[in-house]
């Protein structure tokens, strides 16, 4: 049986950061979905059921915490794995994220890409030597 790559949905309005995260996660063997706002992110999450959602808070159209609240209303979304990655340091927002069962609340400026990838692998039960595979048919 062929192991399918785990899918990560990145919801981030800063295009440069969205591209960097997508490139790094893609190069680490993940399948990546991208959304530049919470509205599109929610649509993609409910349609594709990614293994993990990496979510910013401050975004146009729908902020990240609103997206999480709406995601939790869905049967699949009620248990979806979500990591907040933001520059917003606000205890009230952290508490709201915890209330909505967000697994981690990370500050962008404190987070190294390599460490983020390792954290995602650990959350998804992948070992450190996980390698992407390419199959030709």
PDB file of C-alpha atoms in Angstrom:
ATOM      1  CA  UNK A   1       0.000   0.000   0.000  1.00  0.00           C
ATOM      2  CA  UNK A   2       1.301   3.457  -0.917  1.00  0.00           C
ATOM      3  CA  UNK A   3       1.490   5.996   1.902  1.00  0.00           C
ATOM      4  CA  UNK A   4      -0.137   9.247   0.858  1.00  0.00           C
ATOM      5  CA  UNK A   5       1.626  12.429   1.993  1.00  0.00           C
ATOM      6  CA  UNK A   6      -0.018  14.278   4.852  1.00  0.00           C
ATOM      7  CA  UNK A   7      -1.839  17.435   3.795  1.00  0.00           C
ATOM      8  CA  UNK A   8      -1.231  20.786   5.471  1.00  0.00           C
ATOM      9  CA  UNK A   9      -3.545  23.746   4.890  1.00  0.00           C
ATOM     10  CA  UNK A  10      -1.751  27.074   5.367  1.00  0.00           C
ATOM     11  CA  UNK A  11      -4.046  30.050   5.924  1.00  0.00           C
ATOM     12  CA  UNK A  12      -1.928  33.211   5.799  1.00  0.00           C
ATOM     13  CA  UNK A  13      -2.540  36.628   4.224  1.00  0.00           C
ATOM     14  CA  UNK A  14       1.146  37.628   3.918  1.00  0.00           C
ATOM     15  CA  UNK A  15       1.923  36.235   0.458  1.00  0.00           C
ATOM     16  CA  UNK A  16       5.695  35.991   0.989  1.00  0.00           C
ATOM     17  CA  UNK A  17       5.289  34.033   4.221  1.00  0.00           C
ATOM     18  CA  UNK A  18       2.574  31.856   2.665  1.00  0.00           C
ATOM     19  CA  UNK A  19       4.931  30.957  -0.183  1.00  0.00           C
ATOM     20  CA  UNK A  20       7.909  30.299   2.116  1.00  0.00           C
ATOM     21  CA  UNK A  21       5.845  28.045   4.393  1.00  0.00           C
ATOM     22  CA  UNK A  22       4.364  26.188   1.423  1.00  0.00           C
ATOM     23  CA  UNK A  23       7.794  25.693  -0.163  1.00  0.00           C
ATOM     24  CA  UNK A  24       9.363  24.441   3.094  1.00  0.00           C
ATOM     25  CA  UNK A  25       6.495  22.063   3.903  1.00  0.00           C
ATOM     26  CA  UNK A  26       6.324  20.835   0.308  1.00  0.00           C
ATOM     27  CA  UNK A  27      10.075  20.173   0.321  1.00  0.00           C
ATOM     28  CA  UNK A  28       9.583  18.271   3.598  1.00  0.00           C
ATOM     29  CA  UNK A  29       7.218  15.807   1.917  1.00  0.00           C
ATOM     30  CA  UNK A  30       3.834  17.322   2.686  1.00  0.00           C
ATOM     31  CA  UNK A  31       1.024  18.053   0.309  1.00  0.00           C
ATOM     32  CA  UNK A  32       0.145  21.740   0.759  1.00  0.00           C
ATOM     33  CA  UNK A  33      -3.055  23.721   0.320  1.00  0.00           C
ATOM     34  CA  UNK A  34      -2.872  27.530   0.503  1.00  0.00           C
ATOM     35  CA  UNK A  35      -5.434  30.171   1.402  1.00  0.00           C
ATOM     36  CA  UNK A  36      -4.898  33.895   1.842  1.00  0.00           C
ATOM     37  CA  UNK A  37      -7.861  34.522   4.151  1.00  0.00           C
ATOM     38  CA  UNK A  38     -10.060  32.698   6.639  1.00  0.00           C
ATOM     39  CA  UNK A  39     -13.045  32.495   4.301  1.00  0.00           C
ATOM     40  CA  UNK A  40     -11.092  30.615   1.642  1.00  0.00           C
ATOM     41  CA  UNK A  41      -9.298  28.615   4.339  1.00  0.00           C
ATOM     42  CA  UNK A  42     -12.577  27.417   5.814  1.00  0.00           C
ATOM     43  CA  UNK A  43     -13.853  26.385   2.379  1.00  0.00           C
ATOM     44  CA  UNK A  44     -10.654  24.429   1.630  1.00  0.00           C
ATOM     45  CA  UNK A  45     -10.620  22.807   5.080  1.00  0.00           C
ATOM     46  CA  UNK A  46     -14.207  21.588   4.806  1.00  0.00           C
ATOM     47  CA  UNK A  47     -13.708  20.383   1.233  1.00  0.00           C
ATOM     48  CA  UNK A  48     -10.317  18.616   1.545  1.00  0.00           C
ATOM     49  CA  UNK A  49     -10.071  17.714   5.267  1.00  0.00           C
ATOM     50  CA  UNK A  50      -6.330  18.404   5.658  1.00  0.00           C
ATOM     51  CA  UNK A  51      -4.354  16.559   8.315  1.00  0.00           C
ATOM     52  CA  UNK A  52      -3.345  19.847   9.931  1.00  0.00           C
ATOM     53  CA  UNK A  53      -4.214  23.537   9.550  1.00  0.00           C
ATOM     54  CA  UNK A  54      -1.577  26.223  10.076  1.00  0.00           C
ATOM     55  CA  UNK A  55      -3.561  29.394  10.726  1.00  0.00           C
ATOM     56  CA  UNK A  56      -2.843  33.117  11.070  1.00  0.00           C
ATOM     57  CA  UNK A  57      -5.223  35.269  13.128  1.00  0.00           C
ATOM     58  CA  UNK A  58      -5.224  38.731  11.548  1.00  0.00           C
ATOM     59  CA  UNK A  59      -6.498  38.346   7.975  1.00  0.00           C
ATOM     60  CA  UNK A  60      -8.993  39.969   5.625  1.00  0.00           C
ATOM     61  CA  UNK A  61     -12.531  38.652   5.002  1.00  0.00           C
ATOM     62  CA  UNK A  62     -12.475  36.309   8.017  1.00  0.00           C
ATOM     63  CA  UNK A  63      -9.931  36.274  10.833  1.00  0.00           C
ATOM     64  CA  UNK A  64      -8.374  33.048  12.063  1.00  0.00           C
ATOM     65  CA  UNK A  65     -10.313  32.769  15.317  1.00  0.00           C
ATOM     66  CA  UNK A  66     -13.627  33.197  13.491  1.00  0.00           C
ATOM     67  CA  UNK A  67     -12.484  30.503  11.072  1.00  0.00           C
ATOM     68  CA  UNK A  68     -11.721  28.139  13.969  1.00  0.00           C
ATOM     69  CA  UNK A  69     -15.117  28.780  15.586  1.00  0.00           C
ATOM     70  CA  UNK A  70     -16.882  28.038  12.296  1.00  0.00           C
ATOM     71  CA  UNK A  71     -14.664  25.014  11.644  1.00  0.00           C
ATOM     72  CA  UNK A  72     -15.596  23.547  15.036  1.00  0.00           C
ATOM     73  CA  UNK A  73     -19.307  23.645  14.044  1.00  0.00           C
ATOM     74  CA  UNK A  74     -18.642  20.975  11.398  1.00  0.00           C
ATOM     75  CA  UNK A  75     -18.534  17.258  12.299  1.00  0.00           C
ATOM     76  CA  UNK A  76     -15.097  16.763  10.724  1.00  0.00           C
ATOM     77  CA  UNK A  77     -13.888  20.216  11.763  1.00  0.00           C
ATOM     78  CA  UNK A  78     -14.761  19.654  15.418  1.00  0.00           C
ATOM     79  CA  UNK A  79     -11.602  17.560  15.796  1.00  0.00           C
ATOM     80  CA  UNK A  80      -9.380  19.030  13.070  1.00  0.00           C
ATOM     81  CA  UNK A  81      -5.804  19.723  14.179  1.00  0.00           C
ATOM     82  CA  UNK A  82      -5.069  23.479  14.175  1.00  0.00           C
ATOM     83  CA  UNK A  83      -1.892  25.390  14.993  1.00  0.00           C
ATOM     84  CA  UNK A  84      -2.115  29.174  15.277  1.00  0.00           C
ATOM     85  CA  UNK A  85       0.931  30.964  13.807  1.00  0.00           C
ATOM     86  CA  UNK A  86       0.627  34.703  14.355  1.00  0.00           C
ATOM     87  CA  UNK A  87       2.408  37.839  15.491  1.00  0.00           C
ATOM     88  CA  UNK A  88      -0.504  38.703  17.768  1.00  0.00           C
ATOM     89  CA  UNK A  89       0.549  38.421  21.402  1.00  0.00           C
ATOM     90  CA  UNK A  90      -2.724  38.833  23.271  1.00  0.00           C
ATOM     91  CA  UNK A  91      -3.788  36.750  26.276  1.00  0.00           C
ATOM     92  CA  UNK A  92      -7.456  37.128  25.370  1.00  0.00           C
ATOM     93  CA  UNK A  93      -6.803  35.711  21.874  1.00  0.00           C
ATOM     94  CA  UNK A  94      -4.722  32.877  23.334  1.00  0.00           C
ATOM     95  CA  UNK A  95      -7.579  31.973  25.693  1.00  0.00           C
ATOM     96  CA  UNK A  96     -10.076  32.042  22.826  1.00  0.00           C
ATOM     97  CA  UNK A  97      -7.803  29.773  20.789  1.00  0.00           C
ATOM     98  CA  UNK A  98      -7.523  27.319  23.700  1.00  0.00           C
ATOM     99  CA  UNK A  99     -11.294  27.409  24.166  1.00  0.00           C
ATOM    100  CA  UNK A 100     -11.631  26.401  20.503  1.00  0.00           C
ATOM    101  CA  UNK A 101      -9.253  23.435  20.927  1.00  0.00           C
ATOM    102  CA  UNK A 102      -6.288  24.867  19.043  1.00  0.00           C
ATOM    103  CA  UNK A 103      -3.322  22.612  19.784  1.00  0.00           C
ATOM    104  CA  UNK A 104      -0.619  25.310  19.701  1.00  0.00           C
ATOM    105  CA  UNK A 105      -0.374  29.101  19.618  1.00  0.00           C
ATOM    106  CA  UNK A 106       2.952  30.134  18.118  1.00  0.00           C
ATOM    107  CA  UNK A 107       4.419  33.588  17.605  1.00  0.00           C
ATOM    108  CA  UNK A 108       5.906  33.956  14.105  1.00  0.00           C
ATOM    109  CA  UNK A 109       8.964  35.914  15.227  1.00  0.00           C
ATOM    110  CA  UNK A 110       9.814  33.232  17.821  1.00  0.00           C
ATOM    111  CA  UNK A 111       9.465  30.312  15.430  1.00  0.00           C
ATOM    112  CA  UNK A 112      12.118  28.851  13.129  1.00  0.00           C
ATOM    113  CA  UNK A 113      10.919  27.066   9.993  1.00  0.00           C
ATOM    114  CA  UNK A 114      12.923  23.942  10.764  1.00  0.00           C
ATOM    115  CA  UNK A 115      11.420  23.717  14.257  1.00  0.00           C
ATOM    116  CA  UNK A 116       7.919  24.306  12.897  1.00  0.00           C
ATOM    117  CA  UNK A 117       8.315  21.441  10.409  1.00  0.00           C
ATOM    118  CA  UNK A 118       9.551  19.133  13.176  1.00  0.00           C
ATOM    119  CA  UNK A 119       6.609  20.133  15.390  1.00  0.00           C
ATOM    120  CA  UNK A 120       4.170  19.371  12.573  1.00  0.00           C
ATOM    121  CA  UNK A 121       5.804  15.991  11.927  1.00  0.00           C
ATOM    122  CA  UNK A 122       5.557  15.135  15.619  1.00  0.00           C
ATOM    123  CA  UNK A 123       1.894  16.179  15.791  1.00  0.00           C
ATOM    124  CA  UNK A 124       1.136  13.985  12.792  1.00  0.00           C
ATOM    125  CA  UNK A 125       3.035  11.010  14.214  1.00  0.00           C
ATOM    126  CA  UNK A 126       5.814  11.108  11.637  1.00  0.00           C
ATOM    127  CA  UNK A 127       9.363  10.321  12.619  1.00  0.00           C
ATOM    128  CA  UNK A 128      12.275  12.684  12.082  1.00  0.00           C
ATOM    129  CA  UNK A 129      13.541  10.758   9.067  1.00  0.00           C
ATOM    130  CA  UNK A 130      10.285  11.072   7.164  1.00  0.00           C
ATOM    131  CA  UNK A 131      11.042  11.384   3.471  1.00  0.00           C
ATOM    132  CA  UNK A 132       8.680  12.198   0.677  1.00  0.00           C
ATOM    133  CA  UNK A 133       8.311   9.531  -1.984  1.00  0.00           C
ATOM    134  CA  UNK A 134       7.603   9.920  -5.651  1.00  0.00           C
ATOM    135  CA  UNK A 135       5.843   7.109  -7.453  1.00  0.00           C
ATOM    136  CA  UNK A 136       5.616   6.770 -11.218  1.00  0.00           C
ATOM    137  CA  UNK A 137       2.913   4.687 -12.892  1.00  0.00           C
TER     138      UNK A 137
END
